[in-house]
mmCIF file of C-alpha atoms and ligand atoms in Angstrom:
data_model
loop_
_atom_site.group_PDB
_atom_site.id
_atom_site.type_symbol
_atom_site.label_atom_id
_atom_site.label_comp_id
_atom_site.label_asym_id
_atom_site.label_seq_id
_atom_site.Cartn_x
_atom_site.Cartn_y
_atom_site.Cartn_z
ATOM 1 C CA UNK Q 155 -113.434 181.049 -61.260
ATOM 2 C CA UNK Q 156 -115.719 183.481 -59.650
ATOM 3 C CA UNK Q 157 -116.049 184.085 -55.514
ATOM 4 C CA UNK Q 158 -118.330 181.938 -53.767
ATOM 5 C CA UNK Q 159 -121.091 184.598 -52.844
ATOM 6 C CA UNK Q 160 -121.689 182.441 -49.923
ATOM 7 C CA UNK Q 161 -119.874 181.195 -47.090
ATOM 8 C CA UNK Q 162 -119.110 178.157 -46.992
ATOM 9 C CA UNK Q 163 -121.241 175.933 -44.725
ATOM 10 C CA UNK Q 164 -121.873 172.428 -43.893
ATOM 11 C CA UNK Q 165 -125.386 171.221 -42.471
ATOM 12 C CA UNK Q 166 -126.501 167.596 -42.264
ATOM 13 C CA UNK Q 167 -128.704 165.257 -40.305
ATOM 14 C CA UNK Q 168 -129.669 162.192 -38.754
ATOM 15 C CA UNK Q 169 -133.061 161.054 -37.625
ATOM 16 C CA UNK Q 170 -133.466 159.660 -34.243
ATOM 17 C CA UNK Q 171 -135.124 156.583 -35.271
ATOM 18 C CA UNK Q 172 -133.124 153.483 -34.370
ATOM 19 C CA UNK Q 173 -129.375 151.905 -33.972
ATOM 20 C CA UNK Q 174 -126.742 153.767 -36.332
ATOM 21 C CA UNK Q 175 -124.910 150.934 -38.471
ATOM 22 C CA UNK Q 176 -121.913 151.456 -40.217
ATOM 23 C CA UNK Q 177 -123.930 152.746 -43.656
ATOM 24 C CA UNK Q 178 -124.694 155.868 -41.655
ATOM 25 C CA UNK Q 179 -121.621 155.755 -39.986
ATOM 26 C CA UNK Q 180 -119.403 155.856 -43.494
ATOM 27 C CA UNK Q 181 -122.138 157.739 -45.762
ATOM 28 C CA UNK Q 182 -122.663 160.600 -43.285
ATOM 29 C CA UNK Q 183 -120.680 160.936 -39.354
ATOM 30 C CA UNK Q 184 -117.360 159.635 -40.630
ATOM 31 C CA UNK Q 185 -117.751 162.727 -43.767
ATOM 32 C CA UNK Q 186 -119.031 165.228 -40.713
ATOM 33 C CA UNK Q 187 -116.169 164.692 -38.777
ATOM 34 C CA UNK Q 188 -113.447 165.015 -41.954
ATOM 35 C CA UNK Q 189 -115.590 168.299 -42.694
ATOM 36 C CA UNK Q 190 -115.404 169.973 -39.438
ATOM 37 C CA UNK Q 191 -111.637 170.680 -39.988
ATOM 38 C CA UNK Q 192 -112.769 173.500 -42.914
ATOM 39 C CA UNK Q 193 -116.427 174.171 -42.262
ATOM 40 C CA UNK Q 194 -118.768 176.047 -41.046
ATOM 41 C CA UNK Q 195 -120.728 172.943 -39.520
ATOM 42 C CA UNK Q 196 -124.313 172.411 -38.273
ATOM 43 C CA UNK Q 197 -124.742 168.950 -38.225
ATOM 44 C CA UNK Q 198 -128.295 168.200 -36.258
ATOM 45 C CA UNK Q 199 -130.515 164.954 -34.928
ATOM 46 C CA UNK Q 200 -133.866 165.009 -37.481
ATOM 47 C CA UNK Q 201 -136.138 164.567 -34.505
ATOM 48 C CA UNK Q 202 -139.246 166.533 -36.489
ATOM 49 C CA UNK Q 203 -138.203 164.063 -39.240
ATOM 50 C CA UNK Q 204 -138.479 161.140 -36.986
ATOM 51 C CA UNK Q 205 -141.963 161.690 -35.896
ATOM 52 C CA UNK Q 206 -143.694 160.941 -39.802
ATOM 53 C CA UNK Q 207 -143.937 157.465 -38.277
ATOM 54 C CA UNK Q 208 -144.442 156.777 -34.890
ATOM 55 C CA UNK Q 209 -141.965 157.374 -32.230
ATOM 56 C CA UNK Q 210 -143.006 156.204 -28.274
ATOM 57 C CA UNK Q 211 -143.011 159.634 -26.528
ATOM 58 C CA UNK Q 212 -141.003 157.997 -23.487
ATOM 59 C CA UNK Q 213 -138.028 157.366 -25.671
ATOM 60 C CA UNK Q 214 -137.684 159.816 -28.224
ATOM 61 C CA UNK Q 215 -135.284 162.407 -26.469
ATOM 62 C CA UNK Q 216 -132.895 159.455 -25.420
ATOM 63 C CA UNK Q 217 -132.855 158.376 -29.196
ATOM 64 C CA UNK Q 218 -131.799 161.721 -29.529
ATOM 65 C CA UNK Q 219 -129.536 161.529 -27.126
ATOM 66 C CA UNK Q 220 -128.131 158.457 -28.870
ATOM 67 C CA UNK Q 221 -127.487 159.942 -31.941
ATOM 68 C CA UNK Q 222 -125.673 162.804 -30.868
ATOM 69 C CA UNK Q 223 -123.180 160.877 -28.621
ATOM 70 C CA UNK Q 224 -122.477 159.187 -31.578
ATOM 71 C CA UNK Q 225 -122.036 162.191 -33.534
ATOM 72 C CA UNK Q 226 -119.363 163.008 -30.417
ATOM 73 C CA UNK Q 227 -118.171 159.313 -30.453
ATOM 74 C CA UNK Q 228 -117.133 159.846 -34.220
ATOM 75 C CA UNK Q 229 -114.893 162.372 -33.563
ATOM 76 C CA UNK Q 230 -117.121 165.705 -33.765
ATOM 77 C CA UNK Q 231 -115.952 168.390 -31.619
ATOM 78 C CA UNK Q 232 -118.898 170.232 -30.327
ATOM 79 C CA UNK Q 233 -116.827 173.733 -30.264
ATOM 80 C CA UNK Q 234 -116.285 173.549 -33.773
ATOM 81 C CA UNK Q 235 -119.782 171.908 -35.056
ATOM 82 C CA UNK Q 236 -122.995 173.005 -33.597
ATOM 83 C CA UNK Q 237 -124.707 169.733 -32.638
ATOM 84 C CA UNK Q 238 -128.234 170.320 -31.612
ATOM 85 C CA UNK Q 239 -132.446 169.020 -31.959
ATOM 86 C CA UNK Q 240 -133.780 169.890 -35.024
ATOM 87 C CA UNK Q 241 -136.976 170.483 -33.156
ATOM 88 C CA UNK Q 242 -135.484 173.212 -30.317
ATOM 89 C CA UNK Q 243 -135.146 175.529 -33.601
ATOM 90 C CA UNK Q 244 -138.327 176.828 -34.467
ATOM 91 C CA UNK Q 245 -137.180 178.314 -37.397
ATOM 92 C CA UNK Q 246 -136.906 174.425 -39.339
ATOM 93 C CA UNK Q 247 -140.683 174.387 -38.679
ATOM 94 C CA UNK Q 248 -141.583 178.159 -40.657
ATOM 95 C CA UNK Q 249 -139.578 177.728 -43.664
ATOM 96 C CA UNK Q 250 -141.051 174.571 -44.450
ATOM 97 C CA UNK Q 251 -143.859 175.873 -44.345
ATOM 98 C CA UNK Q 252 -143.512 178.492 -46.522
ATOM 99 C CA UNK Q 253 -141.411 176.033 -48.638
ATOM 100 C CA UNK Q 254 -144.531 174.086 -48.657
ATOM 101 C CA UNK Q 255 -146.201 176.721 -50.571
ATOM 102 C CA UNK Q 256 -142.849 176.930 -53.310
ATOM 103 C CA UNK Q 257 -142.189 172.745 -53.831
ATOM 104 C CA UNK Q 258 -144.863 171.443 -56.451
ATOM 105 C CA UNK Q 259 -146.980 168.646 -55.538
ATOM 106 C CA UNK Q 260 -145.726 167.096 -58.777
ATOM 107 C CA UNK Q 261 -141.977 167.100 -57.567
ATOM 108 C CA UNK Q 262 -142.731 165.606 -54.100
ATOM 109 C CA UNK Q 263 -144.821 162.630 -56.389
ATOM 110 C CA UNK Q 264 -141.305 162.012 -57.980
ATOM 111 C CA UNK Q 265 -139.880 161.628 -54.431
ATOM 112 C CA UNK Q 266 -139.158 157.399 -54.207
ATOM 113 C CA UNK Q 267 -138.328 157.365 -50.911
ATOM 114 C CA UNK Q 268 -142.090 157.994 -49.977
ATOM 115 C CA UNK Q 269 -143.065 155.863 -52.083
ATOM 116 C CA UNK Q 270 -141.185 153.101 -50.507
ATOM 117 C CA UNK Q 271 -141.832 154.007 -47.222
ATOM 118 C CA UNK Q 272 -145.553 154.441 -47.637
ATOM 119 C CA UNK Q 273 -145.703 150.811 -49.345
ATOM 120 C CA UNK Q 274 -148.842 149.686 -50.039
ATOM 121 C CA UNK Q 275 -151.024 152.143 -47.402
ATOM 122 C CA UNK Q 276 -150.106 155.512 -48.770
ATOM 123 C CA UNK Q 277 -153.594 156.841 -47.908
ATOM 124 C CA UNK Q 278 -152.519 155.763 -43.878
ATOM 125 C CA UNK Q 279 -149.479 157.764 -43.809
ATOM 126 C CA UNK Q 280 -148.873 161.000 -42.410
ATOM 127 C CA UNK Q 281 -149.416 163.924 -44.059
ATOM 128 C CA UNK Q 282 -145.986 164.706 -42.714
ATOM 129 C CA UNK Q 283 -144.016 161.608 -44.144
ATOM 130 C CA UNK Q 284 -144.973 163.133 -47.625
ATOM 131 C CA UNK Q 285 -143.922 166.315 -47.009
ATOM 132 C CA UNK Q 286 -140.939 164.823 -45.383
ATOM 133 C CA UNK Q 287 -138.048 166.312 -47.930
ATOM 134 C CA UNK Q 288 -139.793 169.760 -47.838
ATOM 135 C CA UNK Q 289 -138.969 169.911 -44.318
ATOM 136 C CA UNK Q 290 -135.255 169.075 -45.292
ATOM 137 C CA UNK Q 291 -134.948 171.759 -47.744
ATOM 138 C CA UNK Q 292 -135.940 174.304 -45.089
ATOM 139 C CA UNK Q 293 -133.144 172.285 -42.838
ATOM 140 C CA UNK Q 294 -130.617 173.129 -45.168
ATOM 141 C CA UNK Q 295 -131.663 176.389 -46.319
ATOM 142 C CA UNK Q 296 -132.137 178.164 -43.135
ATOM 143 C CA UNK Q 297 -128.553 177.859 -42.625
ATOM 144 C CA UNK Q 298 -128.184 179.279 -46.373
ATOM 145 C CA UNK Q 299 -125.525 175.873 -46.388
ATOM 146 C CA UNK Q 300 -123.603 175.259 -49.103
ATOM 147 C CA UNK Q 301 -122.452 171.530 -48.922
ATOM 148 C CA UNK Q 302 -124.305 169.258 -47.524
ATOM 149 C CA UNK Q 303 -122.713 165.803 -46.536
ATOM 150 C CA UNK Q 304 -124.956 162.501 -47.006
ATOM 151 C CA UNK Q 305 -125.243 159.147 -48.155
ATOM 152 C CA UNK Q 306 -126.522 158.212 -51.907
ATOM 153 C CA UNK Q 307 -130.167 157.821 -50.753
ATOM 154 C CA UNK Q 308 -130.543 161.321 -50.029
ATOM 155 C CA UNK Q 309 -130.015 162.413 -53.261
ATOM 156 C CA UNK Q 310 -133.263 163.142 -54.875
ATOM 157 C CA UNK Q 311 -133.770 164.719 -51.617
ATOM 158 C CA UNK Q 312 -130.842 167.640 -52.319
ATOM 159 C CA UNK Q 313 -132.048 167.578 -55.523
ATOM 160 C CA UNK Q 314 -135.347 168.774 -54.207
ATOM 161 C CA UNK Q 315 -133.612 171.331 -52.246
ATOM 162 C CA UNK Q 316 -131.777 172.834 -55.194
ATOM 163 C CA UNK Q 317 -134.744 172.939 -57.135
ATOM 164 C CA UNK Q 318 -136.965 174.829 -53.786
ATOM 165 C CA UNK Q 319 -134.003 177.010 -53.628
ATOM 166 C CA UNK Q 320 -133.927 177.889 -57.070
ATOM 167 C CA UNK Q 321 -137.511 178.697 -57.431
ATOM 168 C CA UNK Q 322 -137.784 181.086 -54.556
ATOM 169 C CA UNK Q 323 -135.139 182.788 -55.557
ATOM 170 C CA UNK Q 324 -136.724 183.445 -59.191
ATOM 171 C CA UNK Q 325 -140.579 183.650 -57.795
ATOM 172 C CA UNK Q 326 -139.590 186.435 -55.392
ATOM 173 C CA UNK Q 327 -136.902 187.975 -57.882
ATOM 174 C CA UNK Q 328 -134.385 187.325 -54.935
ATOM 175 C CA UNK Q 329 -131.551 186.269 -57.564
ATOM 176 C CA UNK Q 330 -128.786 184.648 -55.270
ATOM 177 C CA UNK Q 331 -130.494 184.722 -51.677
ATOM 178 C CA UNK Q 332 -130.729 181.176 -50.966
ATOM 179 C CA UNK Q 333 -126.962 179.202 -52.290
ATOM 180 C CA UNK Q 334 -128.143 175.980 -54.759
ATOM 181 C CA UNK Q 335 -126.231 173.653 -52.257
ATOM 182 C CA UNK Q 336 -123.737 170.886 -53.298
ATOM 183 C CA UNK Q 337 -124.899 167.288 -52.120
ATOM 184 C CA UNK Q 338 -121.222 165.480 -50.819
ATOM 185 C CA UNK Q 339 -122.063 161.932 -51.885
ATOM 186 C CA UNK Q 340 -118.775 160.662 -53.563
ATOM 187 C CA UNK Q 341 -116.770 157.773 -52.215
ATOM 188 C CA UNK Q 342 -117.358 154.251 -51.490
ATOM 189 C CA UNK Q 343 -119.403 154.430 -48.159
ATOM 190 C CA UNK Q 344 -121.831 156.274 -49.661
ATOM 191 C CA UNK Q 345 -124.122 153.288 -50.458
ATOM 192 C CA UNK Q 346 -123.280 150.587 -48.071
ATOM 193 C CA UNK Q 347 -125.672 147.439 -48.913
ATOM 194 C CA UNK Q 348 -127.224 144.674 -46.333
ATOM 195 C CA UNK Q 349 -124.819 142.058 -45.927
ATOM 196 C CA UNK Q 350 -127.355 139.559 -46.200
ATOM 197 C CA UNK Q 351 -128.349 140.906 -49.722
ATOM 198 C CA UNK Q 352 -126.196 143.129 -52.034
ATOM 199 C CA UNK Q 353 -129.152 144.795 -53.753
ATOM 200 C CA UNK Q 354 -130.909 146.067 -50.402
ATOM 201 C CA UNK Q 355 -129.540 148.959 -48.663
ATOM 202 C CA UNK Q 356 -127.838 148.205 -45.130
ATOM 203 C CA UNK Q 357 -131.190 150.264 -42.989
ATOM 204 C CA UNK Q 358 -132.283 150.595 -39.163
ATOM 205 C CA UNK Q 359 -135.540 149.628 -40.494
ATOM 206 C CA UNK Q 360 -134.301 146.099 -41.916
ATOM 207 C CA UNK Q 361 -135.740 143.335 -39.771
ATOM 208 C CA UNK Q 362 -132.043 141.069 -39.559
ATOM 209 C CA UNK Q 363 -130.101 142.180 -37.356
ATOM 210 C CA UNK Q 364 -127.283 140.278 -39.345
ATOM 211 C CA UNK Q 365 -128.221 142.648 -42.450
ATOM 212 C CA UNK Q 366 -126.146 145.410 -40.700
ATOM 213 C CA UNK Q 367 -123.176 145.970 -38.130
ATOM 214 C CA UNK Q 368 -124.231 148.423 -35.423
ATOM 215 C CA UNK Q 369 -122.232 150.966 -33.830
ATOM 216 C CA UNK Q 370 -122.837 149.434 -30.809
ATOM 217 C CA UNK Q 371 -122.245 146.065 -31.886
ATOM 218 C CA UNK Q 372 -119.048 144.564 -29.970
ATOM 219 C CA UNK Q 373 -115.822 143.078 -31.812
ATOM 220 C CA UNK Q 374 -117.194 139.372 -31.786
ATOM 221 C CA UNK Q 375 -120.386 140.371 -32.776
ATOM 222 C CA UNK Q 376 -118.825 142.319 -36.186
ATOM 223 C CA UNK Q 377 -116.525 138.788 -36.572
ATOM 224 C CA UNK Q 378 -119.660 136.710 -36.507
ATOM 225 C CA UNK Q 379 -121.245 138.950 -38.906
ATOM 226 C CA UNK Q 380 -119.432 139.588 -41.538
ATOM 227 C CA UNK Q 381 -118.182 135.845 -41.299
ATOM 228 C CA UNK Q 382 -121.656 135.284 -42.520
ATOM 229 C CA UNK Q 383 -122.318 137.896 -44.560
ATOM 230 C CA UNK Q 384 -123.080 136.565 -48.029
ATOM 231 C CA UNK Q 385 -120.919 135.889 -51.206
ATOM 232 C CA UNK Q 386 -120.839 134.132 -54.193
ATOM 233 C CA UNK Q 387 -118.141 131.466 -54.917
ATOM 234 C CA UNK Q 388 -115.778 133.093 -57.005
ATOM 235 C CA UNK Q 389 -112.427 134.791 -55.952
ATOM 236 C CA UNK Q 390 -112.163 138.744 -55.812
ATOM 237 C CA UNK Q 391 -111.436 140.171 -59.048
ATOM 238 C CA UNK Q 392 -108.411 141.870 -60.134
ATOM 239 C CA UNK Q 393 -109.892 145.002 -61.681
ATOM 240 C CA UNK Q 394 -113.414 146.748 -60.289
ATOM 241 C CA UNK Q 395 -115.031 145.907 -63.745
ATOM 242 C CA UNK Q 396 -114.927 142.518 -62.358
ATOM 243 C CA UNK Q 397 -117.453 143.398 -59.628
ATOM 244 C CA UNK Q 398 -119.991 144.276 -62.117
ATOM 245 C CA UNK Q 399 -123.017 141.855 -61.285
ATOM 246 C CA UNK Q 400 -121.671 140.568 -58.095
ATOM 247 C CA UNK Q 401 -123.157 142.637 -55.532
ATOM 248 C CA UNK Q 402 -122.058 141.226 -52.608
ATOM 249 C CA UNK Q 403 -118.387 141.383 -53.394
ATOM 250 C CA UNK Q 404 -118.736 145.044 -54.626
ATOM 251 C CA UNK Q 405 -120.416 145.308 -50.934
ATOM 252 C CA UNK Q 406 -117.671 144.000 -48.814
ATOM 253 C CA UNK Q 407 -114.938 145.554 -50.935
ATOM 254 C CA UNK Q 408 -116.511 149.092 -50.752
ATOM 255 C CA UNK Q 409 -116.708 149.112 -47.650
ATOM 256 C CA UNK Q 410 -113.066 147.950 -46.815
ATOM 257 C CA UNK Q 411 -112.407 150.737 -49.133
ATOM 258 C CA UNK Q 412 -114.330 153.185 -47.177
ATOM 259 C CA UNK Q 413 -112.895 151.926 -43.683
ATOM 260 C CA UNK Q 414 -109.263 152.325 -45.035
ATOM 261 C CA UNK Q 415 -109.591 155.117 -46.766
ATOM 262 C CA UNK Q 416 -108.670 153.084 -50.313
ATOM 263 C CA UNK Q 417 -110.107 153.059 -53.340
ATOM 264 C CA UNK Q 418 -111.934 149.658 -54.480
ATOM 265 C CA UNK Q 419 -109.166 149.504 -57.137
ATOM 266 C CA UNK Q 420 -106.372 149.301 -54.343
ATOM 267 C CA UNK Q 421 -108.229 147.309 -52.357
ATOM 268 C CA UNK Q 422 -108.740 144.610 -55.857
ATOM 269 C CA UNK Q 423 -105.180 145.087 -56.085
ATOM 270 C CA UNK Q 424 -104.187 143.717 -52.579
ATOM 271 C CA UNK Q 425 -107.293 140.880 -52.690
ATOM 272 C CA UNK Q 426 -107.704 140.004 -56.357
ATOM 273 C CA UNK Q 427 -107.434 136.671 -57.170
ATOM 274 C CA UNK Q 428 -108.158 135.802 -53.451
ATOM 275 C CA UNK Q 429 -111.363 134.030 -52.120
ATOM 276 C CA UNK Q 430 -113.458 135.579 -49.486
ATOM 277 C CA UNK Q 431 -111.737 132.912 -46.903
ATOM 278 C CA UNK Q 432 -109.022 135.409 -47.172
ATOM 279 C CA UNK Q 433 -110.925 138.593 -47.311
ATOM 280 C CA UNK Q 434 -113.196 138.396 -44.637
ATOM 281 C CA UNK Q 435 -110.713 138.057 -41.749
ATOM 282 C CA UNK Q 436 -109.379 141.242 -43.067
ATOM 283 C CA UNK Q 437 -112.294 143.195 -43.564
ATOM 284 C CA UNK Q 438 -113.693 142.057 -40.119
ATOM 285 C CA UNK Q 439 -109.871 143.318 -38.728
ATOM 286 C CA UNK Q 440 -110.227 146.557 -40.384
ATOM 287 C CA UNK Q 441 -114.225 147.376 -39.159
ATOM 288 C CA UNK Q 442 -113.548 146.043 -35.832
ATOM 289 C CA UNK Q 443 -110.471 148.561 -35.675
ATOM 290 C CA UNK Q 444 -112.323 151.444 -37.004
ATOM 291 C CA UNK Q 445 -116.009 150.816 -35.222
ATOM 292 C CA UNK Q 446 -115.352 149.649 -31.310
ATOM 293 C CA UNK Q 447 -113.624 152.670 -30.742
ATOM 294 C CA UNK Q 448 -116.741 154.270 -31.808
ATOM 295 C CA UNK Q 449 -119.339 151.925 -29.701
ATOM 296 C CA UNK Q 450 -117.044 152.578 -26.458
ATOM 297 C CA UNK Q 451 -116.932 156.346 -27.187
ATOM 298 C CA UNK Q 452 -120.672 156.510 -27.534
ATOM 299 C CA UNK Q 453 -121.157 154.227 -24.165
ATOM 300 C CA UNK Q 454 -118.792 156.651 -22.934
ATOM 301 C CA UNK Q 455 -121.035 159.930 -23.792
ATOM 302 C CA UNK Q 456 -124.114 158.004 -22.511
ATOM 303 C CA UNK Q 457 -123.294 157.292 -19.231
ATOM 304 C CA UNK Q 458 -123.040 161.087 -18.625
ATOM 305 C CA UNK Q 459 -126.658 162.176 -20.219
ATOM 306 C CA UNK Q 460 -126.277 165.759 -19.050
ATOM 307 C CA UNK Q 461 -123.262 166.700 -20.407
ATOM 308 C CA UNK Q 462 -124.728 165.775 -23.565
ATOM 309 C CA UNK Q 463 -128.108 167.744 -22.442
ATOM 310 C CA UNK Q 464 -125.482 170.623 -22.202
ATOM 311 C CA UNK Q 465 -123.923 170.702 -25.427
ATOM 312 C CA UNK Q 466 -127.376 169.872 -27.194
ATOM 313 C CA UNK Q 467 -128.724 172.982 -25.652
ATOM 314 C CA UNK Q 468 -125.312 175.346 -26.766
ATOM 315 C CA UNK Q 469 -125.294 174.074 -30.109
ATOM 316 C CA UNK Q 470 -129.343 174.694 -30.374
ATOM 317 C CA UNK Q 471 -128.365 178.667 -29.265
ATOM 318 C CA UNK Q 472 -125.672 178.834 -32.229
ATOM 319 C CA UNK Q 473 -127.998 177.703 -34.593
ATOM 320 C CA UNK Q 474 -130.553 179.488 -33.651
ATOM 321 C CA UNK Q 475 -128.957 182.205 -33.960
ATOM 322 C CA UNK Q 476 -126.968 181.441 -37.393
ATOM 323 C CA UNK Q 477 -131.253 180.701 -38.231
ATOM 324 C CA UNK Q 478 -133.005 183.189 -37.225
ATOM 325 C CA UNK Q 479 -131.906 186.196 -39.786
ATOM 326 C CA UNK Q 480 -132.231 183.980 -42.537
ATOM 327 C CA UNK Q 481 -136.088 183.389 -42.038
ATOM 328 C CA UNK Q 482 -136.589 187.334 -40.715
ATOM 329 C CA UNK Q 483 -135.474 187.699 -44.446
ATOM 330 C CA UNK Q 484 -137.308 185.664 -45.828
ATOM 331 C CA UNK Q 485 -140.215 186.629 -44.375
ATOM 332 C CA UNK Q 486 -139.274 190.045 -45.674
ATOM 333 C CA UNK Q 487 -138.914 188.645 -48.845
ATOM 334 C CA UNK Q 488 -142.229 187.156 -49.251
ATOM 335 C CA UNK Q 489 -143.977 190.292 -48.360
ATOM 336 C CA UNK Q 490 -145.425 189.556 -44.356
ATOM 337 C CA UNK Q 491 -146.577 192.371 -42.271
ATOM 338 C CA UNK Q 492 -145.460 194.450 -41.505
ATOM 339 C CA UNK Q 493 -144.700 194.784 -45.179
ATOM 340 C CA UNK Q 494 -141.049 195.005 -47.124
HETATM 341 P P1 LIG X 276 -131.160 158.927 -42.103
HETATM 342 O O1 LIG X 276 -131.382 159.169 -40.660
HETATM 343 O O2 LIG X 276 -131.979 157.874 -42.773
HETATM 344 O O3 LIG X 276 -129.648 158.564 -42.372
HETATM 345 C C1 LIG X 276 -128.605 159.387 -41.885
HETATM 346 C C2 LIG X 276 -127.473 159.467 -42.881
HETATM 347 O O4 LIG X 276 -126.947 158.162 -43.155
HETATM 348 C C3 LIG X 276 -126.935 157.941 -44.558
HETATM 349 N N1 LIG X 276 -127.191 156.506 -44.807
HETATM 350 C C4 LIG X 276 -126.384 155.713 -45.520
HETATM 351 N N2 LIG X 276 -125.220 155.972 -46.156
HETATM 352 C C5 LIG X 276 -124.619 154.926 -46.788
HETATM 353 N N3 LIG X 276 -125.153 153.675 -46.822
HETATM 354 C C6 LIG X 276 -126.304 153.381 -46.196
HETATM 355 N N4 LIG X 276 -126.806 152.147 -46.219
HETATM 356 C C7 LIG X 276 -126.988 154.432 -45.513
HETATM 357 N N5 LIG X 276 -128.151 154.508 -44.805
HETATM 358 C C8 LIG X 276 -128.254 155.784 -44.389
HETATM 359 C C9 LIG X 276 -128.062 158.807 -45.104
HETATM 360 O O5 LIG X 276 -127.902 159.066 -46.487
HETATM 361 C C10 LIG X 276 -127.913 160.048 -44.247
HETATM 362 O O6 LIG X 276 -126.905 160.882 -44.756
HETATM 363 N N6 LIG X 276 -133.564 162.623 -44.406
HETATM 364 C C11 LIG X 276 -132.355 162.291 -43.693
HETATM 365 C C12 LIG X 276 -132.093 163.182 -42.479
HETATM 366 C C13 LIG X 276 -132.163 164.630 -42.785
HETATM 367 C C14 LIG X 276 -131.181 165.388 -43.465
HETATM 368 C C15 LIG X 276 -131.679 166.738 -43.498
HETATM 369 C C16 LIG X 276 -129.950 165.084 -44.069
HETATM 370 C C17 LIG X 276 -133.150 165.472 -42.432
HETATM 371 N N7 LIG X 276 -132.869 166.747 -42.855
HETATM 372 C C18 LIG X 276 -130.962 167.747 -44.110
HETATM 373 C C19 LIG X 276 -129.229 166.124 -44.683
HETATM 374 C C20 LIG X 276 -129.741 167.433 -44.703
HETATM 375 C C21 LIG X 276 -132.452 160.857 -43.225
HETATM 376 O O7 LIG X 276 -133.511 160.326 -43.063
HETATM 377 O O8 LIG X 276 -131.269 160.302 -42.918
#
């Protein structure tokens, strides 16, 4: 094996754009705070993200806010991660830019996220929303990061990345500058589904309330929801095959799995044969267990905005300063006065 060339480093995001549930909760902060222990980590509230759809002025910095004491509430320890607003480092902003001029318009057509999120009025959306993942590539690459922590729907989105990274480095004969970073998707929270449909993903954006459990939501509110959450009629399966074409049960099993830190294949091997009579009392045990703690952490950080204020504002100096020679380089690189 030959030496990483890079160092290793962890950057990530969330955008400031609603209620956390538990899908971002076990596809991205509960991975953030497992990575802090051996990473370099810059871990940041997508606030420039955010704004491709409309955000009321009045309440976008406490959204912010929001998401970074839950960030803390997780378990992120601000002296080891730099937790800051994506939008109080300019340098986000100038790489994509530049970035803008590297990413093909035929690769950001591919993107399906954009797609879905433009719907049927994709000559009324921003300009912004469809340049949307060029802006993350710059997020990730500023840092040079290496591994970058997120749930499955992000995906084409790193792919993007690595293939932006990639074709700097070759247009500007820069072999090696930027790292091709490693997306960290594995693991059973990665997609966590609505619990009012197994084929739609659990999302801020989804009108029910009972699709998703909140990080907020209190322990009788998580009973009551996942007592309703819907199944089909069969027992749990013994072996994960069994879950094939029952995505509701793959669902609620996954994400026991992800809470417990258990494979679905343990988790079959405790439940199978069961009905979801059984199962549901102890999944609802296990997420009320692992997510109040959470929703009275984050209350916690909330009631004392400035502290929060204070750490957003520390972590924004360490990364712009972890920022700022990358994009001197790269402006270097590309050939800007005053010349290479
Ligand atoms: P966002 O704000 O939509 O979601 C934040 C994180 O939560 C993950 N996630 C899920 N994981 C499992 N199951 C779900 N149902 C689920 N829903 C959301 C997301 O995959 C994500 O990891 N574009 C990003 C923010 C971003 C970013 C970046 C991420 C901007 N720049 C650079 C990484 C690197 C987004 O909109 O995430």
């Amino acid at each position: 094996m030959t030496e990483p060339t890079h160092s290793q480093r962890v950057l990530s995001g969330v955008q400031p754009s609603g209620a956390l549930h538990l899908g971002n909760y076990l596809g991205a902060l509960k991975k953030f705070t497992a990575l802090q222990e051996t990473y370099d980590c810059y871990l940041f509230v997508a606030d420039l993200h955010a704004i491709t759809v409309w955000q009321e002025p009045a309440k976008l910095a406490d959204q912010t806010r929001e998401i970074a004491a839950a960030y803390l509430a997780a378990g992120l320890d601000p002296k080891r991660a730099a937790i800051f607003p994506q939008s109080a480092v300019r340098a986000h902003a100038e790489l994509a830019w530049i970035f803008n001029c590297t990413a093909r318009l035929g690769w950001l057509d591919r993107m399906t996220q954009f797609k879905e999120k433009s719907g049927k009025h994709k000559e009324r959306s921003s300009v912004g929303l469809y340049t949307y993942p060029v802006l993350q590539a710059a997020d990730i690459l500023v840092y040079k990061a290496t591994h970058v922590p997120v749930g499955e729907d992000q995906k084409q989105h790193l792919e993007l990345t690595r293939d932006i990274a990639g074709k700097f480095n070759t247009d500007f004969d820069a072999p090696d500058f930027f790292p091709i970073p490693e997306p960290l998707i594995q693991g059973p929270g990665a997609r966590v589904m609505s619990l009012r449909d197994g084929s739609a993903k659990m999302s801020k954006s989804d009108p029910s309330d009972q699709s998703r459990i909140n990080l907020t939501d209190t322990a009788d509110e998580i009973l009551q929801k996942i007592k309703r959450a819907k199944t089909d009629p069969e027992p749990l399966p013994e072996t994960i095959e069994g879950l094939t074409d029952r995505p509701e049960a793959d669902n609620l099993v996954g994400i026991y799995a992800a809470l417990t830190g258990e494979t679905k294949a343990q988790v079959l091997e405790r439940f199978g044969g069961q009905g979801f009579g059984a199962f549901k009392p102890a999944l609802a045990e296990v997420t009320v267990a692992a997510m109040t703690p959470v929703g009275d952490a984050m209350r916690r950080y909330l009631a004392d905005p400035a502290e929060i204020d204070r750490i957003l504002a520390a972590g924004a100096e360490r990364a712009n300063a972890a920022a700022e020679p990358t994009l001197a380089e790269v402006k270097r690189i590309v050939g800007f006065w005053p010349g290479r």
